[in-house]
Every structure is written in structure tokens, then in C-alpha cells.
Amino acid sequence: MATVKEFRNNVRPNWCPGCGDFAVQASMQRALGNLNLEPENVALISGIGCSGRISGYLNVYGFHGVHGRSLPIAQGVKLANRNLTVLASGGDGDGFGIGLGHFMHAVRRNMDITYVVMDNQIYGLTKGQHSPTSAFGFKAKTTPAGNIENAVSPLQIALSAGITYLAQGFSSDVNQLTELIQGGIEHKGFSLINVFSPCVTYNKVNTYEWFKEHTVSLDQFPDYDPTNRAAAIAKVMETDGLCTGLIFKDDKKPVFEDLLQNYPQEAYLNTKLEMDQGLFDELMKEFA
Ligand SMILES: Cc1ncc(C[n+]2csc(CCOP(=O)(O)OP(=O)(O)O)c2C)c(N)n1
Ligand code: SF4
């Protein structure tokens, strides 16, 4: 059985010292090791961005895809080999900007994939432009007078599109993050673990200190029921999307792969025309 160590390779990440993505990498390795999975049974698909490099930093099958396209690739991988544990990963720009359409459809399709987003509220790789999760008023290279768009709420989008496992973590709490990723991998269905993963180089607003001050852990609310979708939406709105922990979980919804198994597999092109020539000629007369 594989241990955490076996999910490490000897590639040195070229993230800036202090980047939140290191904690995401460590948490993923710990989650996979804790679950006793074998590296050859795991695939990690990523998009483009500093965060997207993660697929090269774990000792599992890795595929560094195109910007915003980690989820379509991950879904193809899962359909081709259902025995694989499939993870997808990338940044907020990758997943909730260019990849937002794919995200919505992956959520409603509910395949057994674990999606970990490193949400630093900026474009790191392209050197500090505002991203879809940057707050209104946020100043960046592309918004020197302040952002005049409202931020997307990945949590609200996910909940309203029917997500079956939703969690939010923070790079400063590796124990909680490991647990949340582990829960996502164990969950049979699509899971999103959105992670506040500070960009220490380009985002001087949403720092570790800022998140520590503004986030609220759901672990503080023993009565919180993560199986109630309406309560989850209310909690996300009440905390302005800044809650961490397990937000929602639904174990009853069937996964796409199982439904597909019982779906007619024959291509329509090959199906027999159940109509004799006389009936066909009669039908065609209607269009003459
Ligand atoms: C189709 C396409 N458009 C734009 C880019 C340029 N690009 C590369 S990464 C990126 C955004 C990176 O931000 P994010 O996804 O938040 O990841 P981070 O680098 O912050 O981890 C952009 C716009 C690209 N590579 N491909
Ligand atoms: S630019 Fe930001 S997101 Fe990219 S590696 Fe550096 S700290 Fe991390």
C-alpha cells in the first residue's frame, strides 16, 4: 500500500517562496496517501496557470492541459478508465473565467471527479491581472482605478447547479484542507474544493493575514447541517463566500458514469430503419 511519500516526486516546484499552492500540493499528497491509493491508479489533470503546474509535482499520472480545459479532459479520462481516481486542478481564472462553462456542466453532470481550485483572486502566471473572483474595487494591472465588475461566486454557482460535494479550504490550514480533499476523493460524484491559496507576489490585498481575519470556519457551528442545500446557500451568502470547511454533501445522486452504463450504446447511424419502402414513399409524398 502506498504512503504519502510515494506521491512525491523529485521535481522542484518553481512557485514563488510562500505561494499558497505548496500547501495544496502537500494536502493532495497527504489525502492520497491517507486513502492508501496507488500512484498508478491516480490521474491529475490541470489547466494553465501557476496552479496548473501541479500536475507535474505529484507522483501520479499527470496531464497539463489547455487553459480552462482541465475538466473536459478529466471527464474523458474518467470515461476511458473508470478504475482511475481522477483529480482536476487549476486556478480561479482557469476554472471560473475561461473554464466557467465547463465547470457548470461538469457540476450538473456529476461524474466522480475531485476538482481542487487554487483561488488566489488574481492571475498569477500572467503577472497580476484581476480575475473573475477579484472583489469589486480590487486594484490590479488591468484595473488601476479599481475593479468595476462584481466577483463570481463559485460556491453559489456550484450549489445552484446541483453540486454533490462542496468544500472550501485555506492554504494556512493543511490539516483541514487534507481532510476536505480526502472527503472529496471518497465522495462518489463531482466535488469542488475551492482553496484560498494566496499569491504572495501579485495580490497584496488577499494575503494570509487577510484570509485569517475574514474567513470563518464551519467547524465552529456544530449545528450546521451540510446535507441541506438551502442552508448551505444561506451560509455562503451570510459569510459572503468566506466560510471554510465542508459546505454541502449529497450522497444520493447517481453519477453520470453509472447512468451511462445503462444507456443505449448503439450509434443511431447503425440502427435499423424500421419502416418498409411503401410506408417510406408515402411519408416522402408529404414533403413533395
Ligand atoms: C486560451 C488562453 N488564453 C489566455 C492564456 C493566458 N493565461 C495563461 S494563465 C492565465 C491565467 C492564470 O490565472 P489563474 O488561472 O487564476 O491561475 P494562477 O496563475 O493564478 O494560479 C492566462 C490568462 C492562455 N494560456 N490561453
Ligand atoms: S506568481 Fe503568485 S500564484 Fe504564481 S507562483 Fe508566485 S505566488 Fe504563486
PDB file of C-alpha atoms and ligand atoms in Angstrom:
ATOM      1  CA  MET A   1       0.000   0.000   0.000  1.00  0.00           C
ATOM      2  CA  ALA A   2       1.297   3.440  -0.952  1.00  0.00           C
ATOM      3  CA  THR A   3       2.135   6.042   1.672  1.00  0.00           C
ATOM      4  CA  VAL A   4       2.207   9.837   1.455  1.00  0.00           C
ATOM      5  CA  LYS A   5       5.904   9.644   0.493  1.00  0.00           C
ATOM      6  CA  GLU A   6       5.131   7.680  -2.636  1.00  0.00           C
ATOM      7  CA  PHE A   7       3.017  10.535  -4.005  1.00  0.00           C
ATOM      8  CA  ARG A   8       6.075  12.815  -4.004  1.00  0.00           C
ATOM      9  CA  ASN A   9       8.400  13.033  -6.990  1.00  0.00           C
ATOM     10  CA  ASN A  10      11.719  14.820  -7.236  1.00  0.00           C
ATOM     11  CA  VAL A  11      10.538  17.730  -9.386  1.00  0.00           C
ATOM     12  CA  ARG A  12      11.061  21.017  -7.552  1.00  0.00           C
ATOM     13  CA  PRO A  13       8.070  23.355  -7.916  1.00  0.00           C
ATOM     14  CA  ASN A  14       9.010  26.737  -9.346  1.00  0.00           C
ATOM     15  CA  TRP A  15       6.305  28.555  -7.390  1.00  0.00           C
ATOM     16  CA  CYS A  16       7.464  31.677  -5.529  1.00  0.00           C
ATOM     17  CA  PRO A  17       8.554  31.044  -1.930  1.00  0.00           C
ATOM     18  CA  GLY A  18       5.446  31.360   0.247  1.00  0.00           C
ATOM     19  CA  CYS A  19       2.929  30.699  -2.563  1.00  0.00           C
ATOM     20  CA  GLY A  20      -0.232  29.070  -1.192  1.00  0.00           C
ATOM     21  CA  ASP A  21      -0.037  26.353  -3.849  1.00  0.00           C
ATOM     22  CA  PHE A  22       2.657  24.457  -1.885  1.00  0.00           C
ATOM     23  CA  ALA A  23       0.093  23.679   0.810  1.00  0.00           C
ATOM     24  CA  VAL A  24      -2.377  22.421  -1.789  1.00  0.00           C
ATOM     25  CA  GLN A  25       0.256  20.098  -3.225  1.00  0.00           C
ATOM     26  CA  ALA A  26       1.129  18.782   0.266  1.00  0.00           C
ATOM     27  CA  SER A  27      -2.548  18.326   1.171  1.00  0.00           C
ATOM     28  CA  MET A  28      -3.265  16.391  -2.026  1.00  0.00           C
ATOM     29  CA  GLN A  29      -0.292  14.104  -1.389  1.00  0.00           C
ATOM     30  CA  ARG A  30      -1.422  13.550   2.186  1.00  0.00           C
ATOM     31  CA  ALA A  31      -5.011  12.864   1.169  1.00  0.00           C
ATOM     32  CA  LEU A  32      -3.960  10.304  -1.462  1.00  0.00           C
ATOM     33  CA  GLY A  33      -1.548   8.621   0.975  1.00  0.00           C
ATOM     34  CA  ASN A  34      -4.121   8.518   3.778  1.00  0.00           C
ATOM     35  CA  LEU A  35      -6.535   6.803   1.413  1.00  0.00           C
ATOM     36  CA  ASN A  36      -3.893   4.160   0.579  1.00  0.00           C
ATOM     37  CA  LEU A  37      -4.326   4.694  -3.137  1.00  0.00           C
ATOM     38  CA  GLU A  38      -1.617   3.535  -5.547  1.00  0.00           C
ATOM     39  CA  PRO A  39       0.075   6.253  -7.659  1.00  0.00           C
ATOM     40  CA  GLU A  40      -0.552   4.277 -10.855  1.00  0.00           C
ATOM     41  CA  ASN A  41      -4.295   4.381 -10.192  1.00  0.00           C
ATOM     42  CA  VAL A  42      -4.486   8.162  -9.893  1.00  0.00           C
ATOM     43  CA  ALA A  43      -4.581  10.819 -12.635  1.00  0.00           C
ATOM     44  CA  LEU A  44      -4.271  14.564 -12.062  1.00  0.00           C
ATOM     45  CA  ILE A  45      -5.342  16.855 -14.894  1.00  0.00           C
ATOM     46  CA  SER A  46      -4.574  20.562 -14.740  1.00  0.00           C
ATOM     47  CA  GLY A  47      -5.174  23.722 -16.731  1.00  0.00           C
ATOM     48  CA  ILE A  48      -2.765  26.618 -17.372  1.00  0.00           C
ATOM     49  CA  GLY A  49      -1.589  28.987 -14.643  1.00  0.00           C
ATOM     50  CA  CYS A  50       0.954  28.841 -11.809  1.00  0.00           C
ATOM     51  CA  SER A  51      -1.516  26.455 -10.140  1.00  0.00           C
ATOM     52  CA  GLY A  52      -1.755  24.372 -13.314  1.00  0.00           C
ATOM     53  CA  ARG A  53       1.825  23.226 -12.836  1.00  0.00           C
ATOM     54  CA  ILE A  54       0.674  20.974 -10.009  1.00  0.00           C
ATOM     55  CA  SER A  55       0.088  18.035 -12.355  1.00  0.00           C
ATOM     56  CA  GLY A  56       3.880  17.734 -12.720  1.00  0.00           C
ATOM     57  CA  TYR A  57       4.578  17.863  -8.999  1.00  0.00           C
ATOM     58  CA  LEU A  58       2.852  14.695  -7.772  1.00  0.00           C
ATOM     59  CA  ASN A  59       3.903  11.133  -8.456  1.00  0.00           C
ATOM     60  CA  VAL A  60       0.691  10.206 -10.295  1.00  0.00           C
ATOM     61  CA  TYR A  61      -0.333  10.248 -13.959  1.00  0.00           C
ATOM     62  CA  GLY A  62      -0.351  13.928 -14.902  1.00  0.00           C
ATOM     63  CA  PHE A  63      -1.720  15.876 -17.848  1.00  0.00           C
ATOM     64  CA  HIS A  64      -1.090  19.613 -18.187  1.00  0.00           C
ATOM     65  CA  GLY A  65      -3.943  20.645 -20.477  1.00  0.00           C
ATOM     66  CA  VAL A  66      -5.089  23.828 -22.147  1.00  0.00           C
ATOM     67  CA  HIS A  67      -6.191  26.966 -20.245  1.00  0.00           C
ATOM     68  CA  GLY A  68      -9.658  26.345 -18.772  1.00  0.00           C
ATOM     69  CA  ARG A  69      -9.968  22.814 -20.121  1.00  0.00           C
ATOM     70  CA  SER A  70      -8.925  20.593 -17.224  1.00  0.00           C
ATOM     71  CA  LEU A  71     -12.484  19.382 -16.616  1.00  0.00           C
ATOM     72  CA  PRO A  72     -13.347  18.181 -20.150  1.00  0.00           C
ATOM     73  CA  ILE A  73     -10.030  16.305 -20.217  1.00  0.00           C
ATOM     74  CA  ALA A  74     -10.599  14.853 -16.740  1.00  0.00           C
ATOM     75  CA  GLN A  75     -14.086  13.698 -17.751  1.00  0.00           C
ATOM     76  CA  GLY A  76     -12.665  11.992 -20.857  1.00  0.00           C
ATOM     77  CA  VAL A  77     -10.028  10.251 -18.726  1.00  0.00           C
ATOM     78  CA  LYS A  78     -12.649   9.022 -16.264  1.00  0.00           C
ATOM     79  CA  LEU A  79     -14.912   7.720 -19.022  1.00  0.00           C
ATOM     80  CA  ALA A  80     -11.988   5.925 -20.671  1.00  0.00           C
ATOM     81  CA  ASN A  81     -10.903   4.255 -17.417  1.00  0.00           C
ATOM     82  CA  ARG A  82     -13.377   4.259 -14.581  1.00  0.00           C
ATOM     83  CA  ASN A  83     -10.899   2.469 -12.314  1.00  0.00           C
ATOM     84  CA  LEU A  84      -8.767   5.603 -12.053  1.00  0.00           C
ATOM     85  CA  THR A  85      -9.140   8.109  -9.230  1.00  0.00           C
ATOM     86  CA  VAL A  86      -9.362  11.333 -11.228  1.00  0.00           C
ATOM     87  CA  LEU A  87      -8.460  14.761  -9.880  1.00  0.00           C
ATOM     88  CA  ALA A  88      -8.574  18.050 -11.761  1.00  0.00           C
ATOM     89  CA  SER A  89      -6.912  21.259 -10.660  1.00  0.00           C
ATOM     90  CA  GLY A  90      -6.103  24.837 -11.617  1.00  0.00           C
ATOM     91  CA  GLY A  91      -6.643  28.474 -10.728  1.00  0.00           C
ATOM     92  CA  ASP A  92      -9.671  30.723 -10.346  1.00  0.00           C
ATOM     93  CA  GLY A  93      -9.003  32.285 -13.749  1.00  0.00           C
ATOM     94  CA  ASP A  94      -8.667  28.852 -15.315  1.00  0.00           C
ATOM     95  CA  GLY A  95     -11.777  27.401 -13.692  1.00  0.00           C
ATOM     96  CA  PHE A  96     -14.154  30.314 -13.182  1.00  0.00           C
ATOM     97  CA  GLY A  97     -13.108  32.587 -16.068  1.00  0.00           C
ATOM     98  CA  ILE A  98     -12.340  30.834 -19.335  1.00  0.00           C
ATOM     99  CA  GLY A  99     -13.442  27.475 -17.904  1.00  0.00           C
ATOM    100  CA  LEU A 100     -16.700  28.586 -16.271  1.00  0.00           C
ATOM    101  CA  GLY A 101     -18.953  26.896 -18.848  1.00  0.00           C
ATOM    102  CA  HIS A 102     -17.108  23.604 -18.457  1.00  0.00           C
ATOM    103  CA  PHE A 103     -17.337  23.969 -14.678  1.00  0.00           C
ATOM    104  CA  MET A 104     -21.138  24.422 -14.702  1.00  0.00           C
ATOM    105  CA  HIS A 105     -21.661  21.426 -16.962  1.00  0.00           C
ATOM    106  CA  ALA A 106     -19.247  19.232 -15.008  1.00  0.00           C
ATOM    107  CA  VAL A 107     -21.169  20.085 -11.833  1.00  0.00           C
ATOM    108  CA  ARG A 108     -24.560  19.143 -13.277  1.00  0.00           C
ATOM    109  CA  ARG A 109     -23.137  16.032 -14.979  1.00  0.00           C
ATOM    110  CA  ASN A 110     -21.864  14.735 -11.621  1.00  0.00           C
ATOM    111  CA  MET A 111     -19.014  12.463 -12.670  1.00  0.00           C
ATOM    112  CA  ASP A 112     -16.808  11.005  -9.954  1.00  0.00           C
ATOM    113  CA  ILE A 113     -14.048  13.643 -10.178  1.00  0.00           C
ATOM    114  CA  THR A 114     -12.401  15.752  -7.476  1.00  0.00           C
ATOM    115  CA  TYR A 115     -11.756  19.341  -8.574  1.00  0.00           C
ATOM    116  CA  VAL A 116      -9.322  21.399  -6.482  1.00  0.00           C
ATOM    117  CA  VAL A 117      -9.156  25.101  -7.368  1.00  0.00           C
ATOM    118  CA  MET A 118      -6.353  27.329  -6.095  1.00  0.00           C
ATOM    119  CA  ASP A 119      -8.255  30.587  -5.722  1.00  0.00           C
ATOM    120  CA  ASN A 120      -5.825  33.486  -5.283  1.00  0.00           C
ATOM    121  CA  GLN A 121      -8.204  36.084  -6.732  1.00  0.00           C
ATOM    122  CA  ILE A 122      -5.658  37.131  -9.344  1.00  0.00           C
ATOM    123  CA  TYR A 123      -3.942  35.874 -12.499  1.00  0.00           C
ATOM    124  CA  GLY A 124      -0.560  34.777 -11.138  1.00  0.00           C
ATOM    125  CA  LEU A 125       1.147  33.292 -14.195  1.00  0.00           C
ATOM    126  CA  THR A 126       0.409  36.278 -16.434  1.00  0.00           C
ATOM    127  CA  LYS A 127       1.666  38.629 -13.710  1.00  0.00           C
ATOM    128  CA  GLY A 128      -1.169  40.147 -11.794  1.00  0.00           C
ATOM    129  CA  GLN A 129      -4.300  40.969 -13.789  1.00  0.00           C
ATOM    130  CA  HIS A 130      -7.663  40.875 -11.975  1.00  0.00           C
ATOM    131  CA  SER A 131      -9.510  37.561 -12.099  1.00  0.00           C
ATOM    132  CA  PRO A 132     -13.205  36.590 -12.021  1.00  0.00           C
ATOM    133  CA  THR A 133     -13.039  36.139  -8.236  1.00  0.00           C
ATOM    134  CA  SER A 134     -11.352  39.533  -7.614  1.00  0.00           C
ATOM    135  CA  ALA A 135     -13.606  41.714  -5.484  1.00  0.00           C
ATOM    136  CA  PHE A 136     -15.395  44.829  -6.710  1.00  0.00           C
ATOM    137  CA  GLY A 137     -12.958  47.723  -6.299  1.00  0.00           C
ATOM    138  CA  PHE A 138      -9.851  45.490  -6.396  1.00  0.00           C
ATOM    139  CA  LYS A 139      -6.881  47.275  -7.949  1.00  0.00           C
ATOM    140  CA  ALA A 140      -4.705  45.274 -10.336  1.00  0.00           C
ATOM    141  CA  LYS A 141      -2.715  45.921 -13.505  1.00  0.00           C
ATOM    142  CA  THR A 142      -5.907  45.672 -15.581  1.00  0.00           C
ATOM    143  CA  THR A 143      -7.998  47.648 -13.079  1.00  0.00           C
ATOM    144  CA  PRO A 144      -5.760  50.511 -11.849  1.00  0.00           C
ATOM    145  CA  ALA A 145      -8.812  52.545 -10.822  1.00  0.00           C
ATOM    146  CA  GLY A 146     -10.461  49.556  -9.140  1.00  0.00           C
ATOM    147  CA  ASN A 147     -12.458  46.592 -10.466  1.00  0.00           C
ATOM    148  CA  ILE A 148     -15.888  47.692 -11.744  1.00  0.00           C
ATOM    149  CA  GLU A 149     -17.191  44.121 -12.157  1.00  0.00           C
ATOM    150  CA  ASN A 150     -18.697  42.026  -9.391  1.00  0.00           C
ATOM    151  CA  ALA A 151     -16.850  38.844  -8.411  1.00  0.00           C
ATOM    152  CA  VAL A 152     -18.304  35.469  -9.402  1.00  0.00           C
ATOM    153  CA  SER A 153     -19.252  33.232  -6.501  1.00  0.00           C
ATOM    154  CA  PRO A 154     -18.030  29.729  -7.364  1.00  0.00           C
ATOM    155  CA  LEU A 155     -19.770  28.378  -4.268  1.00  0.00           C
ATOM    156  CA  GLN A 156     -23.170  29.811  -5.175  1.00  0.00           C
ATOM    157  CA  ILE A 157     -22.813  28.708  -8.795  1.00  0.00           C
ATOM    158  CA  ALA A 158     -21.865  25.181  -7.698  1.00  0.00           C
ATOM    159  CA  LEU A 159     -24.725  24.893  -5.227  1.00  0.00           C
ATOM    160  CA  SER A 160     -27.338  26.136  -7.659  1.00  0.00           C
ATOM    161  CA  ALA A 161     -26.043  23.878 -10.455  1.00  0.00           C
ATOM    162  CA  GLY A 162     -26.555  20.816  -8.221  1.00  0.00           C
ATOM    163  CA  ILE A 163     -23.109  20.015  -6.840  1.00  0.00           C
ATOM    164  CA  THR A 164     -22.938  16.896  -4.666  1.00  0.00           C
ATOM    165  CA  TYR A 165     -19.807  17.745  -2.597  1.00  0.00           C
ATOM    166  CA  LEU A 166     -18.686  21.297  -1.890  1.00  0.00           C
ATOM    167  CA  ALA A 167     -15.926  22.414   0.433  1.00  0.00           C
ATOM    168  CA  GLN A 168     -13.644  25.388   0.869  1.00  0.00           C
ATOM    169  CA  GLY A 169     -10.172  25.341   2.391  1.00  0.00           C
ATOM    170  CA  PHE A 170      -7.297  27.689   3.112  1.00  0.00           C
ATOM    171  CA  SER A 171      -3.597  27.095   2.439  1.00  0.00           C
ATOM    172  CA  SER A 172      -2.811  28.060   6.002  1.00  0.00           C
ATOM    173  CA  ASP A 173      -4.709  25.056   7.404  1.00  0.00           C
ATOM    174  CA  VAL A 174      -3.209  21.941   5.827  1.00  0.00           C
ATOM    175  CA  ASN A 175      -4.989  19.599   8.257  1.00  0.00           C
ATOM    176  CA  GLN A 176      -8.450  20.883   7.361  1.00  0.00           C
ATOM    177  CA  LEU A 177      -7.534  21.048   3.653  1.00  0.00           C
ATOM    178  CA  THR A 178      -6.251  17.448   3.650  1.00  0.00           C
ATOM    179  CA  GLU A 179      -9.492  16.279   5.249  1.00  0.00           C
ATOM    180  CA  LEU A 180     -11.597  18.198   2.723  1.00  0.00           C
ATOM    181  CA  ILE A 181      -9.665  16.821  -0.270  1.00  0.00           C
ATOM    182  CA  GLN A 182      -9.810  13.327   1.212  1.00  0.00           C
ATOM    183  CA  GLY A 183     -13.581  13.679   1.634  1.00  0.00           C
ATOM    184  CA  GLY A 184     -13.869  14.849  -1.966  1.00  0.00           C
ATOM    185  CA  ILE A 185     -11.933  11.836  -3.272  1.00  0.00           C
ATOM    186  CA  GLU A 186     -14.016   9.459  -1.143  1.00  0.00           C
ATOM    187  CA  HIS A 187     -17.261  11.053  -2.312  1.00  0.00           C
ATOM    188  CA  LYS A 188     -18.834   9.267  -5.282  1.00  0.00           C
ATOM    189  CA  GLY A 189     -19.699  12.194  -7.514  1.00  0.00           C
ATOM    190  CA  PHE A 190     -18.324  15.570  -8.539  1.00  0.00           C
ATOM    191  CA  SER A 191     -16.608  17.502  -5.775  1.00  0.00           C
ATOM    192  CA  LEU A 192     -15.213  21.018  -5.665  1.00  0.00           C
ATOM    193  CA  ILE A 193     -12.688  22.003  -3.042  1.00  0.00           C
ATOM    194  CA  ASN A 194     -12.120  25.727  -3.539  1.00  0.00           C
ATOM    195  CA  VAL A 195      -8.931  26.774  -1.765  1.00  0.00           C
ATOM    196  CA  PHE A 196      -7.917  30.270  -0.703  1.00  0.00           C
ATOM    197  CA  SER A 197      -4.316  29.988  -1.859  1.00  0.00           C
ATOM    198  CA  PRO A 198      -2.600  33.385  -1.587  1.00  0.00           C
ATOM    199  CA  CYS A 199      -0.428  34.747  -4.391  1.00  0.00           C
ATOM    200  CA  VAL A 200       2.288  36.413  -2.348  1.00  0.00           C
ATOM    201  CA  THR A 201       3.818  38.139  -5.371  1.00  0.00           C
ATOM    202  CA  TYR A 202       0.919  39.888  -7.099  1.00  0.00           C
ATOM    203  CA  ASN A 203      -2.012  40.016  -4.681  1.00  0.00           C
ATOM    204  CA  LYS A 204      -1.120  42.347  -1.836  1.00  0.00           C
ATOM    205  CA  VAL A 205      -4.744  42.571  -0.624  1.00  0.00           C
ATOM    206  CA  ASN A 206      -5.897  38.981  -0.160  1.00  0.00           C
ATOM    207  CA  THR A 207      -2.912  37.888   1.918  1.00  0.00           C
ATOM    208  CA  TYR A 208      -2.653  35.076   4.501  1.00  0.00           C
ATOM    209  CA  GLU A 209      -3.421  37.683   7.192  1.00  0.00           C
ATOM    210  CA  TRP A 210      -6.431  38.981   5.258  1.00  0.00           C
ATOM    211  CA  PHE A 211      -7.914  35.492   4.913  1.00  0.00           C
ATOM    212  CA  LYS A 212      -7.216  34.717   8.582  1.00  0.00           C
ATOM    213  CA  GLU A 213      -9.116  37.827   9.544  1.00  0.00           C
ATOM    214  CA  HIS A 214     -12.043  37.403   7.143  1.00  0.00           C
ATOM    215  CA  THR A 215     -12.730  33.662   6.899  1.00  0.00           C
ATOM    216  CA  VAL A 216     -14.994  31.764   9.223  1.00  0.00           C
ATOM    217  CA  SER A 217     -14.644  28.021   9.787  1.00  0.00           C
ATOM    218  CA  LEU A 218     -17.845  25.976   9.689  1.00  0.00           C
ATOM    219  CA  ASP A 219     -16.256  23.728  12.327  1.00  0.00           C
ATOM    220  CA  GLN A 220     -17.349  26.457  14.763  1.00  0.00           C
ATOM    221  CA  PHE A 221     -21.016  25.656  14.112  1.00  0.00           C
ATOM    222  CA  PRO A 222     -21.787  22.160  15.471  1.00  0.00           C
ATOM    223  CA  ASP A 223     -25.428  22.502  14.408  1.00  0.00           C
ATOM    224  CA  TYR A 224     -24.596  23.295  10.794  1.00  0.00           C
ATOM    225  CA  ASP A 225     -26.151  20.611   8.539  1.00  0.00           C
ATOM    226  CA  PRO A 226     -24.078  20.106   5.361  1.00  0.00           C
ATOM    227  CA  THR A 227     -26.784  17.934   3.798  1.00  0.00           C
ATOM    228  CA  ASN A 228     -29.233  20.829   3.498  1.00  0.00           C
ATOM    229  CA  ARG A 229     -28.690  22.651   0.187  1.00  0.00           C
ATOM    230  CA  ALA A 230     -30.847  25.661   1.107  1.00  0.00           C
ATOM    231  CA  ALA A 231     -28.967  26.078   4.412  1.00  0.00           C
ATOM    232  CA  ALA A 232     -25.665  25.824   2.520  1.00  0.00           C
ATOM    233  CA  ILE A 233     -26.715  28.582   0.096  1.00  0.00           C
ATOM    234  CA  ALA A 234     -27.808  30.733   3.060  1.00  0.00           C
ATOM    235  CA  LYS A 235     -24.493  30.153   4.892  1.00  0.00           C
ATOM    236  CA  VAL A 236     -22.451  31.018   1.795  1.00  0.00           C
ATOM    237  CA  MET A 237     -24.435  34.242   1.342  1.00  0.00           C
ATOM    238  CA  GLU A 238     -24.284  35.104   5.038  1.00  0.00           C
ATOM    239  CA  THR A 239     -20.457  34.729   5.106  1.00  0.00           C
ATOM    240  CA  ASP A 240     -20.001  36.436   1.727  1.00  0.00           C
ATOM    241  CA  GLY A 241     -18.422  33.227   0.434  1.00  0.00           C
ATOM    242  CA  LEU A 242     -15.682  33.292   3.073  1.00  0.00           C
ATOM    243  CA  CYS A 243     -16.602  30.145   5.027  1.00  0.00           C
ATOM    244  CA  THR A 244     -14.193  27.207   5.176  1.00  0.00           C
ATOM    245  CA  GLY A 245     -14.957  23.536   5.827  1.00  0.00           C
ATOM    246  CA  LEU A 246     -17.485  21.103   4.388  1.00  0.00           C
ATOM    247  CA  ILE A 247     -20.307  23.222   2.983  1.00  0.00           C
ATOM    248  CA  PHE A 248     -22.532  20.646   1.288  1.00  0.00           C
ATOM    249  CA  LYS A 249     -22.740  16.924   0.609  1.00  0.00           C
ATOM    250  CA  ASP A 250     -25.369  14.773  -1.136  1.00  0.00           C
ATOM    251  CA  ASP A 251     -24.651  11.035  -1.300  1.00  0.00           C
ATOM    252  CA  LYS A 252     -27.835  10.025  -3.087  1.00  0.00           C
ATOM    253  CA  LYS A 253     -27.482  11.466  -6.572  1.00  0.00           C
ATOM    254  CA  PRO A 254     -26.345   8.869  -9.175  1.00  0.00           C
ATOM    255  CA  VAL A 255     -23.102   9.532 -11.030  1.00  0.00           C
ATOM    256  CA  PHE A 256     -23.048  10.091 -14.792  1.00  0.00           C
ATOM    257  CA  GLU A 257     -20.807   7.055 -15.454  1.00  0.00           C
ATOM    258  CA  ASP A 258     -23.292   4.667 -13.835  1.00  0.00           C
ATOM    259  CA  LEU A 259     -26.202   6.154 -15.749  1.00  0.00           C
ATOM    260  CA  LEU A 260     -24.221   5.925 -18.973  1.00  0.00           C
ATOM    261  CA  GLN A 261     -23.604   2.213 -18.368  1.00  0.00           C
ATOM    262  CA  ASN A 262     -27.311   1.502 -18.875  1.00  0.00           C
ATOM    263  CA  TYR A 263     -27.689   3.905 -21.758  1.00  0.00           C
ATOM    264  CA  PRO A 264     -28.266   2.546 -25.291  1.00  0.00           C
ATOM    265  CA  GLN A 265     -24.777   2.309 -26.741  1.00  0.00           C
ATOM    266  CA  GLU A 266     -25.534   1.745 -30.421  1.00  0.00           C
ATOM    267  CA  ALA A 267     -24.966   4.737 -32.695  1.00  0.00           C
ATOM    268  CA  TYR A 268     -28.178   5.982 -34.344  1.00  0.00           C
ATOM    269  CA  LEU A 269     -26.386   5.710 -37.661  1.00  0.00           C
ATOM    270  CA  ASN A 270     -26.282   1.927 -37.271  1.00  0.00           C
ATOM    271  CA  THR A 271     -29.846   1.416 -36.082  1.00  0.00           C
ATOM    272  CA  LYS A 272     -32.153  -0.454 -38.487  1.00  0.00           C
ATOM    273  CA  LEU A 273     -34.755   1.630 -40.269  1.00  0.00           C
ATOM    274  CA  GLU A 274     -37.975   0.018 -39.053  1.00  0.00           C
ATOM    275  CA  MET A 275     -40.085   1.129 -41.992  1.00  0.00           C
ATOM    276  CA  ASP A 276     -40.879  -0.641 -45.254  1.00  0.00           C
ATOM    277  CA  GLN A 277     -40.395   1.015 -48.628  1.00  0.00           C
ATOM    278  CA  GLY A 278     -44.170   1.605 -49.128  1.00  0.00           C
ATOM    279  CA  LEU A 279     -44.513   3.489 -45.850  1.00  0.00           C
ATOM    280  CA  PHE A 280     -41.334   5.458 -46.557  1.00  0.00           C
ATOM    281  CA  ASP A 281     -42.610   6.511 -50.038  1.00  0.00           C
ATOM    282  CA  GLU A 282     -45.942   7.573 -48.522  1.00  0.00           C
ATOM    283  CA  LEU A 283     -44.141   9.659 -45.912  1.00  0.00           C
ATOM    284  CA  MET A 284     -41.958  11.313 -48.526  1.00  0.00           C
ATOM    285  CA  LYS A 285     -45.032  12.371 -50.520  1.00  0.00           C
ATOM    286  CA  GLU A 286     -45.928  14.700 -47.635  1.00  0.00           C
ATOM    287  CA  PHE A 287     -42.766  16.677 -48.371  1.00  0.00           C
ATOM    288  CA  ALA A 288     -43.079  16.681 -52.159  1.00  0.00           C
TER     289      ALA A 288
HETATM  290  C1  LIG B   1      -6.641  30.430 -24.307  1.00  0.00           C
HETATM  291  C2  LIG B   1      -5.678  31.154 -23.409  1.00  0.00           C
HETATM  292  N1  LIG B   1      -5.973  32.407 -23.004  1.00  0.00           N
HETATM  293  C3  LIG B   1      -5.132  33.053 -22.180  1.00  0.00           C
HETATM  294  C4  LIG B   1      -3.970  32.461 -21.766  1.00  0.00           C
HETATM  295  C5  LIG B   1      -3.035  33.237 -20.869  1.00  0.00           C
HETATM  296  N2  LIG B   1      -3.111  32.784 -19.488  1.00  0.00           N
HETATM  297  C6  LIG B   1      -2.278  31.846 -19.019  1.00  0.00           C
HETATM  298  S1  LIG B   1      -2.534  31.519 -17.406  1.00  0.00           S
HETATM  299  C7  LIG B   1      -3.762  32.685 -17.320  1.00  0.00           C
HETATM  300  C8  LIG B   1      -4.484  32.986 -16.047  1.00  0.00           C
HETATM  301  C9  LIG B   1      -3.846  32.442 -14.827  1.00  0.00           C
HETATM  302  O1  LIG B   1      -4.625  32.706 -13.714  1.00  0.00           O
HETATM  303  P1  LIG B   1      -5.260  31.577 -12.846  1.00  0.00           P
HETATM  304  O2  LIG B   1      -5.991  30.589 -13.682  1.00  0.00           O
HETATM  305  O3  LIG B   1      -6.055  32.227 -11.776  1.00  0.00           O
HETATM  306  O4  LIG B   1      -4.009  30.786 -12.261  1.00  0.00           O
HETATM  307  P2  LIG B   1      -2.781  31.263 -11.347  1.00  0.00           P
HETATM  308  O5  LIG B   1      -1.650  31.543 -12.289  1.00  0.00           O
HETATM  309  O6  LIG B   1      -3.199  32.467 -10.581  1.00  0.00           O
HETATM  310  O7  LIG B   1      -2.533  30.071 -10.494  1.00  0.00           O
HETATM  311  C10 LIG B   1      -3.969  33.289 -18.553  1.00  0.00           C
HETATM  312  C11 LIG B   1      -4.962  34.347 -18.821  1.00  0.00           C
HETATM  313  C12 LIG B   1      -3.692  31.144 -22.212  1.00  0.00           C
HETATM  314  N3  LIG B   1      -2.609  30.478 -21.812  1.00  0.00           N
HETATM  315  N4  LIG B   1      -4.558  30.528 -23.025  1.00  0.00           N
HETATM  316  S1  SF4 B   2       3.065  34.411  -9.018  1.00  0.00           S
HETATM  317 FE1  SF4 B   2       1.680  34.107  -7.297  1.00  0.00          FE
HETATM  318  S2  SF4 B   2       0.481  32.278  -7.823  1.00  0.00           S
HETATM  319 FE2  SF4 B   2       2.305  32.317  -9.125  1.00  0.00          FE
HETATM  320  S3  SF4 B   2       3.827  31.083  -8.036  1.00  0.00           S
HETATM  321 FE3  SF4 B   2       4.170  33.220  -7.466  1.00  0.00          FE
HETATM  322  S4  SF4 B   2       2.975  33.464  -5.588  1.00  0.00           S
HETATM  323 FE4  SF4 B   2       2.225  31.631  -6.574  1.00  0.00          FE
END
